[in-house]
């Protein structure tokens, strides 16, 4: 797949990937569409088959797949320098926006800002349900055999239960689901190679200090999350709210909402968590740690994507971790809903659920409408 011929200069990569980073609202589907239009349809830097193969390979990797796809496409047209410049240009606009909003929402904002945050936060559980249910059909179809579908369902239920009850241990469950499926598909060699991950995971949470704890949270977000951006929500909530108390439940809901209404990947939410834990430096550090694995995966392994897609051990692991991650996304709706403080927020949640699941409206529209509803309700005398 690798081609050493450069197809664009660095200035073009900076401008084009920066443009996508500024207008990339709507999550991975929007990012993929924008990258395809640029790289396949408009500039013809990649052919359609090559682009689709890149999408599939990035979906096999843990972490934010659309970010990895943006880095890969930049690598494809301008080599390693292009990957670094393009990836940074894609990430930075949304990162700057979300840190600016974090300073506003986590400081001492005016009443209308608090109301907007409370309204948008009330709708986050509905957006999580939409994200999870949207991932279920393709995951189900990838498990065609009856026994595989039975295991798929069990992994899904286990992930949902873990996210709803034992959030701090969710990463271990995702890895356990992957290992269980490797064993089920009779791939003992892969299981032996993957088992050393477990002590690393267990040791990661043992360090002291806010910076070390924040680093571990960001590592989990960037390198150990499977199944799409929303699986990071229960991972982060367990650390930021329950374990380290960097944020209240309401503040975390605001952080998730900000990650949805700003351009770029949902992983930007980790910057808000970092800001709450250690100020601006913490936000920048958390983002740097969380996105570093995406750059490493592409810079070190992009020319091996064909072999990655064909590796049955990798696919077996993700056949187990994937449905567990989808279940975790669905299960995250439980603690997100329980974090609401006022009865009117549950009414907003009910309407938002109808918008997302019934009318299939996107997260940006749903969260914006919920924020507006929060402002109206609070200004009319509702509690905040």
mmCIF file of N, CA, C and O in Angstrom, residues 2 17 51 71 109 169 181 201 286 299:
data_model
loop_
_atom_site.group_PDB
_atom_site.id
_atom_site.type_symbol
_atom_site.label_atom_id
_atom_site.label_comp_id
_atom_site.label_asym_id
_atom_site.label_seq_id
_atom_site.Cartn_x
_atom_site.Cartn_y
_atom_site.Cartn_z
ATOM 1 N N UNK A 2 2.092 1.153 0.417
ATOM 2 C CA UNK A 2 2.922 2.332 0.580
ATOM 3 C C UNK A 2 3.447 2.836 -0.756
ATOM 4 O O UNK A 2 3.834 2.073 -1.627
ATOM 5 N N UNK A 17 -6.298 19.834 5.579
ATOM 6 C CA UNK A 17 -6.652 19.088 6.783
ATOM 7 C C UNK A 17 -7.108 20.046 7.882
ATOM 8 O O UNK A 17 -7.973 19.700 8.682
ATOM 9 N N UNK A 51 -8.926 3.919 -0.386
ATOM 10 C CA UNK A 51 -9.540 4.669 0.704
ATOM 11 C C UNK A 51 -10.413 3.759 1.558
ATOM 12 O O UNK A 51 -10.356 3.817 2.795
ATOM 13 N N UNK A 71 -4.890 11.021 9.672
ATOM 14 C CA UNK A 71 -3.434 10.927 9.714
ATOM 15 C C UNK A 71 -2.932 10.026 8.596
ATOM 16 O O UNK A 71 -1.932 10.329 7.924
ATOM 17 N N UNK A 109 -19.472 30.637 35.215
ATOM 18 C CA UNK A 109 -20.177 31.196 34.065
ATOM 19 C C UNK A 109 -21.455 31.919 34.468
ATOM 20 O O UNK A 109 -22.000 31.679 35.548
ATOM 21 N N UNK A 169 -13.321 -0.708 35.936
ATOM 22 C CA UNK A 169 -12.762 -1.956 35.431
ATOM 23 C C UNK A 169 -13.190 -2.246 33.996
ATOM 24 O O UNK A 169 -12.961 -3.344 33.495
ATOM 25 N N UNK A 181 -12.750 -14.255 22.819
ATOM 26 C CA UNK A 181 -13.096 -14.581 21.435
ATOM 27 C C UNK A 181 -11.913 -15.207 20.695
ATOM 28 O O UNK A 181 -12.094 -16.086 19.853
ATOM 29 N N UNK A 201 -2.370 -3.165 32.370
ATOM 30 C CA UNK A 201 -3.610 -2.454 32.668
ATOM 31 C C UNK A 201 -3.805 -2.339 34.177
ATOM 32 O O UNK A 201 -4.181 -1.281 34.679
ATOM 33 N N UNK A 286 -3.420 15.991 28.472
ATOM 34 C CA UNK A 286 -4.343 14.873 28.260
ATOM 35 C C UNK A 286 -4.595 14.660 26.773
ATOM 36 O O UNK A 286 -4.633 13.518 26.295
ATOM 37 N N UNK A 299 2.327 6.087 11.828
ATOM 38 C CA UNK A 299 3.731 6.287 11.464
ATOM 39 C C UNK A 299 4.515 4.981 11.486
ATOM 40 O O UNK A 299 5.432 4.781 10.682
#
